[in-house]
Short mmCIF file of C-alpha atoms in Angstrom, two decimals:
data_model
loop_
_atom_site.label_atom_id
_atom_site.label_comp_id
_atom_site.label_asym_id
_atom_site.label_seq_id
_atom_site.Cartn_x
_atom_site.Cartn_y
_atom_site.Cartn_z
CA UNK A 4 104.13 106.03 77.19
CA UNK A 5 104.48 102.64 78.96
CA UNK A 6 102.23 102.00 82.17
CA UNK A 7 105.36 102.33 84.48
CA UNK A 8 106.24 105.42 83.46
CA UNK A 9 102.34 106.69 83.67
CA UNK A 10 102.22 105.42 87.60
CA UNK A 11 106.01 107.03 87.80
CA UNK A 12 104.02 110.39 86.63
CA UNK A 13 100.96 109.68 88.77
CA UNK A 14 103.11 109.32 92.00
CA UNK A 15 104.85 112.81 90.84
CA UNK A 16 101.07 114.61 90.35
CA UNK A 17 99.41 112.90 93.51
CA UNK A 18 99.03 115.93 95.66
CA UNK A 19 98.87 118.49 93.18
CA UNK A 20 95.43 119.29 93.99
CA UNK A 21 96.82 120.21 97.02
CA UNK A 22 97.74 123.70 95.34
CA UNK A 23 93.84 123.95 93.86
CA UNK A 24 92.71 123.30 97.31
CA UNK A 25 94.24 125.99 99.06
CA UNK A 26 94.03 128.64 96.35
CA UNK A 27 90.02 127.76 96.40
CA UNK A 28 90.15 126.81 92.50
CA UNK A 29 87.46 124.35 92.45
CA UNK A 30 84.98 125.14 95.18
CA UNK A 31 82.41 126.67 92.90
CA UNK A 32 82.87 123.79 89.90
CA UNK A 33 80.18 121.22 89.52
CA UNK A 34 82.56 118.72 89.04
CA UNK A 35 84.12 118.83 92.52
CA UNK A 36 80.58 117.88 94.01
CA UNK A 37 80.26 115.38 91.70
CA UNK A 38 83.61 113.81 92.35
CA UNK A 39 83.58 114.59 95.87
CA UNK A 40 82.27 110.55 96.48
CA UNK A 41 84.69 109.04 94.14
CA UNK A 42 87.96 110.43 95.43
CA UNK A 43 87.36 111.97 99.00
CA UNK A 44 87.25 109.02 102.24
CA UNK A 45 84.88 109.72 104.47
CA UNK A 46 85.84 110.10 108.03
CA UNK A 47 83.77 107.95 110.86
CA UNK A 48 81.45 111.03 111.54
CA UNK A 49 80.43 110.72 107.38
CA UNK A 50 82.42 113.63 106.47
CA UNK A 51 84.78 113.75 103.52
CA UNK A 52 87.92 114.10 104.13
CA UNK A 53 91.62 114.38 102.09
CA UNK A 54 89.87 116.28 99.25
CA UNK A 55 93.01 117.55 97.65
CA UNK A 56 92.29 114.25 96.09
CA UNK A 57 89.73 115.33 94.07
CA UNK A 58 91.31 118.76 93.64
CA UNK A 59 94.49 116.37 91.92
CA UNK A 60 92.14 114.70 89.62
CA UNK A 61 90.24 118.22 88.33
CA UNK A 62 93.47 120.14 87.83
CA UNK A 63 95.09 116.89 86.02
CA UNK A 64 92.24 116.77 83.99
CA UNK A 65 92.45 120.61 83.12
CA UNK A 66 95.94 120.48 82.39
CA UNK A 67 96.56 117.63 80.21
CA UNK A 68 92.87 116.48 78.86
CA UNK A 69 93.11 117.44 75.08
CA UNK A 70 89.57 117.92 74.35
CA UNK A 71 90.14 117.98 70.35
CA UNK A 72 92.04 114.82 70.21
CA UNK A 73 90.21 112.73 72.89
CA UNK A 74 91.35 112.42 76.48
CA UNK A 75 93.92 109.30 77.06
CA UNK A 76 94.16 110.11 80.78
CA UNK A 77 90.77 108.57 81.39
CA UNK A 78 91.76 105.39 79.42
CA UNK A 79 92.85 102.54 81.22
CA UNK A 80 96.43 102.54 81.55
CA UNK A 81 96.15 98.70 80.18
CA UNK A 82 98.66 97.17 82.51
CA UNK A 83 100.28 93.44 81.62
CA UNK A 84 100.05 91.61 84.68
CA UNK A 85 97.69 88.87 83.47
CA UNK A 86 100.78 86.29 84.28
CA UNK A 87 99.83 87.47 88.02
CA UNK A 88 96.30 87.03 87.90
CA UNK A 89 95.80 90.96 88.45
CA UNK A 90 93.27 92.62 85.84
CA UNK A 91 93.85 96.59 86.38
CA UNK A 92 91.33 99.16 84.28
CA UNK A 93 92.28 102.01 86.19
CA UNK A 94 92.75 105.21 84.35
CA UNK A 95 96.01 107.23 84.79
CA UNK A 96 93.23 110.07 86.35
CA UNK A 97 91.82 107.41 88.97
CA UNK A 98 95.26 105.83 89.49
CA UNK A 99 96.82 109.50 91.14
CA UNK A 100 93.38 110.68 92.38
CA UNK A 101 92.63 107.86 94.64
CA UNK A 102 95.25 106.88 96.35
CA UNK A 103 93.20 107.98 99.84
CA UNK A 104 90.36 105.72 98.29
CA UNK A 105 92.42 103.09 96.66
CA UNK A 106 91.02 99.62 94.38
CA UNK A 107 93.37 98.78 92.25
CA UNK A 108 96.87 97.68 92.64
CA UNK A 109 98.19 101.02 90.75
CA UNK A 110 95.46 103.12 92.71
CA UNK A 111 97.38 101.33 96.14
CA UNK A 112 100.96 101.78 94.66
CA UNK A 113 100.32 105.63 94.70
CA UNK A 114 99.02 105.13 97.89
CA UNK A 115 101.31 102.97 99.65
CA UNK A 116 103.94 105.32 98.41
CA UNK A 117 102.17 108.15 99.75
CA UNK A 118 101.97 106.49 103.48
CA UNK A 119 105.57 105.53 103.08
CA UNK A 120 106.91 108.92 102.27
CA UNK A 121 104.56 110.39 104.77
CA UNK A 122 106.11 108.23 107.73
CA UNK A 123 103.12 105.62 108.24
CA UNK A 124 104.73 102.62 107.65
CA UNK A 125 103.17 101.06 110.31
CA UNK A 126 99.61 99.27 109.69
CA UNK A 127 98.12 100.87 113.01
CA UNK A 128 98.84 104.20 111.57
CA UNK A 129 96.58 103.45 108.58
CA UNK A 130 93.41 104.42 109.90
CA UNK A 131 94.73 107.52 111.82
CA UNK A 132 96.34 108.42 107.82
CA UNK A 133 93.11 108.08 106.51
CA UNK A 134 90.97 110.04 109.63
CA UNK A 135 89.08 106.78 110.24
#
């Protein structure tokens, strides 16, 4: 699959975790503590907030990770934009899972969409989107 068709699919899967969340899926795995840090903000009390996030990136991981064949959604997507300078190793896992804890420029397309499509297209909404 080329890497603009993996984001395409990572923008579609973003909030899917928001399902998990609600239906209490994860709140007993070990993996959602220790992915809590990795995809969850933290708010400016220290509490973590938006942690569908991490909810996406264990239910994307259970759904599509073929554990007999290896798992290709935790390789790097591999993008080519060395003409622009940009290296990008984000994995297609980390590039719908973080887009409330974004690095790279995949990781902030998700999330720029997100804001967009959520009505904050104003910079001073940012840090009210992201309970900071």
């Amino acid at each position: 699959m080329r890497e603009i068709d993996l984001v395409a699919v990572a923008g579609f899967l973003h909030d899917i975790g928001k399902f998990a969340q609600r239906a209490e899926v994860y709140d007993k795995d070990s993996r959602y503590a220790g992915n809590i840090n990795v995809y969850s903000p933290k708010n400016r009390h220290g509490v973590n907030t938006h942690l569908h996030a991490v909810c996406s990136a264990l239910a994307v991981d259970d759904l599509f990770y073929d554990r007999q064949n290896g798992d290709d959604f935790k390789k790097p997507i591999k993008p080519n934009m060395k003409p622009f300078g940009i290296e990008d190793n984000s994995s297609f896992i980390n590039t719908l899972a973080k887009h409330h804890k974004p690095q790279s420029s995949y990781e902030w397309i998700i999330a720029m969409a997100d804001r967009i499509s959520s009505g904050f297209e104003r910079e001073d909404k940012f840090d009210e989107y992201n309970n900071l």
